[in-house]
XYZ file of C-alpha atoms in Angstrom:
362
model
C -30.533 -4.002 -76.571
C -27.006 -2.994 -77.631
C -25.669 -3.945 -81.043
C -22.856 -5.921 -79.388
C -25.324 -7.933 -77.293
C -27.513 -8.558 -80.343
C -24.542 -9.860 -82.319
C -23.623 -12.210 -79.461
C -27.157 -13.653 -79.440
C -27.168 -14.084 -83.225
C -23.795 -15.811 -83.115
C -25.010 -18.125 -80.337
C -28.098 -19.056 -82.354
C -25.964 -19.788 -85.418
C -23.629 -21.975 -83.343
C -26.577 -23.985 -81.984
C -28.068 -24.362 -85.477
C -24.736 -25.562 -86.910
C -24.332 -28.101 -84.099
C -27.876 -29.450 -84.590
C -27.357 -29.727 -88.345
C -24.018 -31.482 -87.883
C -25.556 -33.952 -85.419
C -28.459 -34.712 -87.763
C -26.122 -35.291 -90.701
C -23.948 -37.622 -88.622
C -26.997 -39.621 -87.513
C -28.103 -40.246 -91.066
C -24.601 -41.038 -92.361
C -24.122 -43.698 -89.696
C -27.634 -45.038 -90.218
C -27.127 -45.330 -93.965
C -23.715 -46.961 -93.508
C -25.176 -49.484 -91.090
C -27.907 -50.619 -93.469
C -26.307 -53.587 -95.147
C -29.741 -54.979 -95.952
C -33.401 -54.069 -95.495
C -33.708 -56.018 -92.239
C -30.405 -54.957 -90.699
C -31.163 -54.189 -87.046
C -30.816 -50.520 -86.185
C -31.504 -48.426 -83.129
C -30.901 -44.710 -82.874
C -29.984 -42.954 -79.663
C -31.195 -39.374 -79.871
C -30.120 -38.439 -76.362
C -26.587 -37.488 -77.357
C -24.464 -36.533 -80.331
C -23.730 -40.081 -81.373
C -25.881 -42.736 -82.995
C -25.951 -46.222 -81.512
C -26.196 -49.086 -83.983
C -27.339 -52.230 -82.193
C -28.217 -55.743 -83.213
C -31.490 -56.156 -81.332
C -34.497 -56.348 -83.666
C -37.313 -58.359 -82.112
C -38.927 -59.674 -78.928
C -39.731 -62.913 -80.827
C -43.443 -62.524 -80.214
C -44.350 -63.556 -83.753
C -42.850 -66.360 -85.794
C -41.540 -65.047 -89.121
C -41.148 -67.292 -92.182
C -40.133 -66.519 -95.740
C -42.795 -67.194 -98.398
C -42.650 -67.740 -102.122
C -43.192 -64.560 -104.103
C -46.038 -64.320 -106.578
C -45.479 -64.711 -110.305
C -45.504 -60.953 -110.914
C -43.415 -60.074 -107.856
C -39.885 -58.846 -108.463
C -37.738 -60.581 -105.799
C -35.027 -57.933 -106.019
C -37.559 -55.319 -104.909
C -39.584 -57.103 -102.210
C -40.157 -60.429 -100.477
C -43.156 -61.869 -98.667
C -43.050 -63.162 -95.088
C -45.630 -64.827 -92.891
C -45.978 -63.434 -89.359
C -47.783 -65.852 -87.058
C -48.461 -66.760 -83.452
C -50.714 -69.112 -81.501
C -52.887 -67.681 -78.740
C -55.556 -69.613 -76.853
C -54.958 -72.574 -79.208
C -55.802 -70.412 -82.226
C -53.434 -69.591 -85.074
C -53.131 -65.950 -86.099
C -51.245 -65.186 -89.288
C -50.728 -62.278 -91.676
C -48.605 -61.944 -94.790
C -46.224 -58.987 -94.827
C -44.238 -57.644 -97.769
C -40.722 -56.476 -96.911
C -38.815 -54.119 -99.146
C -35.482 -55.486 -100.364
C -33.429 -52.383 -100.795
C -30.244 -50.737 -99.597
C -31.123 -47.163 -98.677
C -28.848 -44.231 -99.364
C -28.312 -41.390 -96.903
C -30.433 -39.072 -99.044
C -33.328 -41.540 -99.049
C -33.254 -41.756 -95.251
C -33.182 -38.032 -94.507
C -36.319 -37.113 -92.587
C -38.583 -39.001 -90.208
C -40.994 -39.980 -93.000
C -38.445 -42.449 -94.388
C -37.281 -44.537 -91.425
C -40.294 -46.861 -91.573
C -39.027 -48.381 -94.807
C -36.048 -49.981 -93.068
C -37.646 -52.764 -91.053
C -40.471 -53.762 -88.740
C -39.454 -52.028 -85.517
C -39.894 -53.779 -82.133
C -42.540 -51.255 -81.042
C -44.710 -52.195 -84.018
C -44.238 -55.872 -83.192
C -45.217 -55.322 -79.547
C -48.250 -53.211 -80.443
C -49.445 -55.846 -82.934
C -49.076 -58.584 -80.316
C -50.832 -56.443 -77.696
C -53.810 -55.953 -80.025
C -54.046 -59.700 -80.633
C -54.183 -60.244 -76.870
C -56.772 -57.450 -76.447
C -58.903 -57.767 -79.556
C -61.911 -56.159 -77.903
C -60.154 -52.779 -78.030
C -60.850 -52.437 -81.765
C -64.070 -54.435 -82.065
C -66.740 -52.513 -84.024
C -64.607 -49.369 -83.881
C -62.983 -47.163 -86.493
C -59.213 -47.659 -86.346
C -56.428 -45.428 -87.683
C -52.713 -46.162 -87.672
C -50.355 -43.199 -88.005
C -46.732 -43.662 -89.071
C -47.117 -47.392 -89.693
C -44.026 -47.680 -91.897
C -43.671 -50.247 -94.669
C -45.852 -52.865 -92.936
C -48.426 -51.159 -90.664
C -48.238 -54.502 -88.863
C -50.350 -53.412 -85.898
C -53.062 -51.967 -88.123
C -53.054 -55.017 -90.378
C -53.447 -57.300 -87.347
C -56.299 -55.130 -86.088
C -58.015 -55.233 -89.472
C -57.763 -58.990 -89.881
C -58.531 -60.223 -86.370
C -60.073 -57.496 -84.200
C -63.393 -57.081 -86.040
C -63.190 -53.302 -86.532
C -65.843 -51.237 -88.285
C -63.167 -49.858 -90.615
C -59.413 -49.337 -90.745
C -57.181 -46.617 -92.188
C -53.440 -47.306 -92.531
C -51.100 -44.367 -93.073
C -47.484 -43.322 -93.216
C -45.672 -40.187 -94.319
C -43.695 -42.010 -97.006
C -45.072 -42.858 -100.459
C -43.050 -46.066 -100.822
C -44.273 -47.335 -97.454
C -47.918 -46.653 -98.281
C -47.693 -48.371 -101.663
C -46.179 -51.399 -99.938
C -48.971 -51.425 -97.345
C -51.545 -51.388 -100.159
C -49.996 -54.577 -101.503
C -50.176 -56.124 -98.016
C -53.844 -55.191 -97.685
C -54.678 -56.809 -101.025
C -52.652 -59.955 -100.256
C -54.512 -60.422 -96.961
C -57.910 -59.940 -98.588
C -58.867 -56.743 -96.768
C -59.095 -54.174 -99.571
C -62.861 -53.793 -99.238
C -62.727 -52.248 -95.755
C -59.148 -50.984 -95.290
C -58.031 -47.632 -96.629
C -54.395 -46.649 -97.173
C -52.894 -43.228 -97.684
C -50.001 -40.844 -97.164
C -50.443 -38.648 -94.103
C -47.672 -36.317 -93.008
C -48.389 -34.873 -89.603
C -47.057 -31.408 -90.369
C -49.508 -31.016 -93.248
C -52.340 -32.542 -91.253
C -51.681 -30.259 -88.287
C -51.518 -27.168 -90.503
C -54.859 -28.074 -92.053
C -56.372 -28.700 -88.625
C -55.163 -25.385 -87.228
C -56.296 -23.492 -90.311
C -59.731 -25.081 -90.102
C -60.064 -24.291 -86.414
C -59.384 -20.625 -87.158
C -61.813 -20.357 -90.044
C -64.712 -22.626 -89.138
C -67.495 -22.039 -86.654
C -68.251 -25.121 -84.580
C -66.360 -28.429 -84.589
C -63.410 -28.710 -86.935
C -64.430 -32.198 -88.043
C -67.995 -33.470 -87.746
C -68.718 -36.380 -85.411
C -70.999 -38.129 -87.871
C -69.911 -39.644 -91.139
C -70.958 -42.626 -93.251
C -70.018 -45.950 -91.692
C -68.743 -47.134 -95.053
C -66.466 -44.130 -95.568
C -63.363 -46.281 -95.083
C -63.790 -48.185 -98.312
C -61.474 -47.938 -101.300
C -60.894 -49.584 -104.626
C -58.866 -52.769 -104.914
C -55.215 -51.671 -105.166
C -53.095 -53.969 -107.303
C -49.911 -51.991 -107.871
C -47.525 -54.556 -106.343
C -44.987 -54.916 -109.138
C -42.352 -52.680 -107.554
C -43.506 -49.347 -108.935
C -44.392 -46.413 -106.706
C -47.327 -44.837 -108.515
C -50.144 -46.236 -106.390
C -52.324 -43.170 -106.521
C -50.071 -40.877 -104.482
C -47.846 -38.135 -105.828
C -44.282 -37.687 -104.585
C -45.019 -34.220 -103.244
C -46.572 -35.678 -100.115
C -49.942 -36.211 -98.594
C -52.059 -33.450 -100.104
C -54.478 -35.659 -102.000
C -54.616 -38.456 -99.411
C -55.019 -36.044 -96.511
C -58.504 -35.126 -97.669
C -59.603 -38.751 -97.343
C -58.914 -38.733 -93.613
C -59.473 -35.139 -92.496
C -63.256 -35.355 -92.442
C -63.383 -38.460 -90.276
C -62.935 -39.272 -86.636
C -61.523 -42.513 -85.277
C -62.310 -44.468 -82.134
C -58.835 -46.021 -81.873
C -55.602 -44.445 -83.095
C -52.443 -46.567 -83.183
C -48.929 -45.170 -83.250
C -45.728 -47.216 -82.863
C -42.230 -45.731 -82.456
C -43.060 -42.317 -83.890
C -41.659 -40.092 -81.128
C -38.016 -39.922 -82.178
C -38.016 -36.529 -83.899
C -38.575 -33.488 -81.713
C -39.757 -31.308 -84.596
C -42.711 -33.620 -85.297
C -43.958 -33.838 -81.704
C -46.545 -31.057 -81.619
C -47.890 -31.941 -85.073
C -48.390 -35.586 -84.102
C -50.152 -34.595 -80.873
C -52.439 -32.209 -82.755
C -53.278 -34.803 -85.421
C -54.141 -37.453 -82.837
C -56.215 -35.062 -80.753
C -58.246 -33.727 -83.684
C -58.876 -37.092 -85.351
C -59.792 -38.998 -82.164
C -63.410 -39.256 -81.048
C -64.287 -37.768 -77.666
C -64.642 -41.249 -76.169
C -61.813 -42.816 -78.160
C -58.337 -43.983 -77.167
C -54.919 -43.531 -78.733
C -52.391 -46.312 -78.134
C -48.892 -44.910 -78.508
C -46.020 -47.353 -78.072
C -42.364 -46.325 -78.102
C -39.110 -46.695 -76.146
C -38.117 -43.955 -73.732
C -35.093 -42.889 -75.813
C -33.829 -40.450 -73.253
C -36.497 -37.808 -72.730
C -38.370 -38.136 -76.042
C -41.165 -40.329 -74.646
C -41.655 -38.105 -71.616
C -41.687 -34.926 -73.696
C -44.380 -36.387 -75.940
C -46.498 -37.367 -72.940
C -46.153 -33.853 -71.530
C -47.135 -32.302 -74.864
C -50.178 -34.586 -75.046
C -51.288 -33.585 -71.536
C -50.813 -29.915 -72.373
C -53.038 -30.348 -75.432
C -55.844 -31.763 -73.299
C -55.260 -35.511 -73.111
C -55.408 -37.717 -70.084
C -52.251 -39.834 -70.327
C -51.676 -43.223 -68.705
C -48.198 -44.703 -68.991
C -48.020 -48.499 -68.704
C -44.684 -50.309 -68.480
C -46.014 -53.832 -67.783
C -48.848 -54.018 -70.306
C -48.320 -57.677 -71.245
C -46.904 -60.568 -69.251
C -45.035 -62.246 -72.098
C -43.445 -59.037 -73.353
C -42.379 -58.126 -69.825
C -40.872 -61.569 -69.237
C -38.983 -61.322 -72.504
C -37.742 -57.875 -71.452
C -36.395 -59.262 -68.156
C -34.765 -62.180 -69.967
C -33.018 -59.847 -72.401
C -31.835 -57.625 -69.567
C -30.066 -60.594 -68.010
C -28.705 -62.380 -71.067
C -28.300 -59.927 -73.965
C -25.465 -57.431 -74.192
C -27.083 -55.912 -77.266
C -30.354 -55.087 -75.516
C -30.742 -51.558 -74.177
C -34.127 -50.899 -72.499
C -33.961 -47.165 -73.127
C -33.674 -47.790 -76.864
C -35.585 -51.044 -77.278
C -38.285 -51.661 -74.665
C -41.550 -50.013 -75.779
C -43.676 -48.247 -73.171
C -47.425 -48.036 -73.767
C -49.046 -44.608 -73.511
C -52.850 -44.541 -73.453
C -54.306 -41.178 -74.431
C -57.945 -40.267 -73.837
C -59.673 -36.914 -73.931
C -60.662 -35.129 -70.763
C -64.359 -35.318 -70.007
C -65.906 -31.887 -70.239
C -68.470 -30.992 -67.606
C -71.563 -29.348 -69.049
C -72.685 -26.123 -67.360
C -75.520 -26.496 -64.881
């Protein structure tokens, strides 16, 4: 290759890198500017150079009511809300702690931080879907990845779906500490484990183990009571709930040796750079007969690219648009009456991932 041609390629690469960096910076500046409060509705359009800030926040599947804070709770840091619904003449309710904070641009840089903003519609829809299909988690080990500040779907599963054990995770320390408070408040600390899991670190550990170990990377068998932790009480607004700010190194070890029958993931497909790591983490931590429930809007091609990456890794993928009658009816109603509703950004599609059945020789 000539020196002139090489210089042209290098210059082209630098131009692309500068454009991507500029776009990312603009996304986060607009996102930070738009966050007037912790529940300010935000949607991000990653299909172009601009960021869309919209006012749609919920499909109104769960009734949300403000609660009185506890004596030791600092109201300027967090507030408690009750999420409830009635199904089959039965009341379902969980208490969720929302962070009261205006986030700066620096605090929002990176996909591990967006879950602190609000409860996203995908998490709401996945939680409601689990309530309607409680048998999916019954007597099974459940893991939520990227659950944000509430892990609402995982909390619902823990409280009402009769699982064998539940692990709730996010890549952000503040989110995980908040989820610990939620677990304690809902009386589930004896069988729900919380921890910081960043998919890049998890995937690196998985790939390193697969290169160095003979046999399965993670054993199929493990104690049924492995998902038990101490009673976390650090709900006074501090962020030192057993996790260091450097990331998920210590917590990762709690999850890496276990397999899960059901893995939940809501609205975690936005960032292209995290796609392969998330696929690898789900694949390696899911039992051979398990199912991963991934719920997210299409957002241009991001949903489709994730599905393709999952299939390439070895998953069977089933995409379901009409997975619940009430959610679908609400979607159609919003299409007709709401100017703020954009299906590509707001309507979550359900992706069911299962592993391909391997045929034994002979």
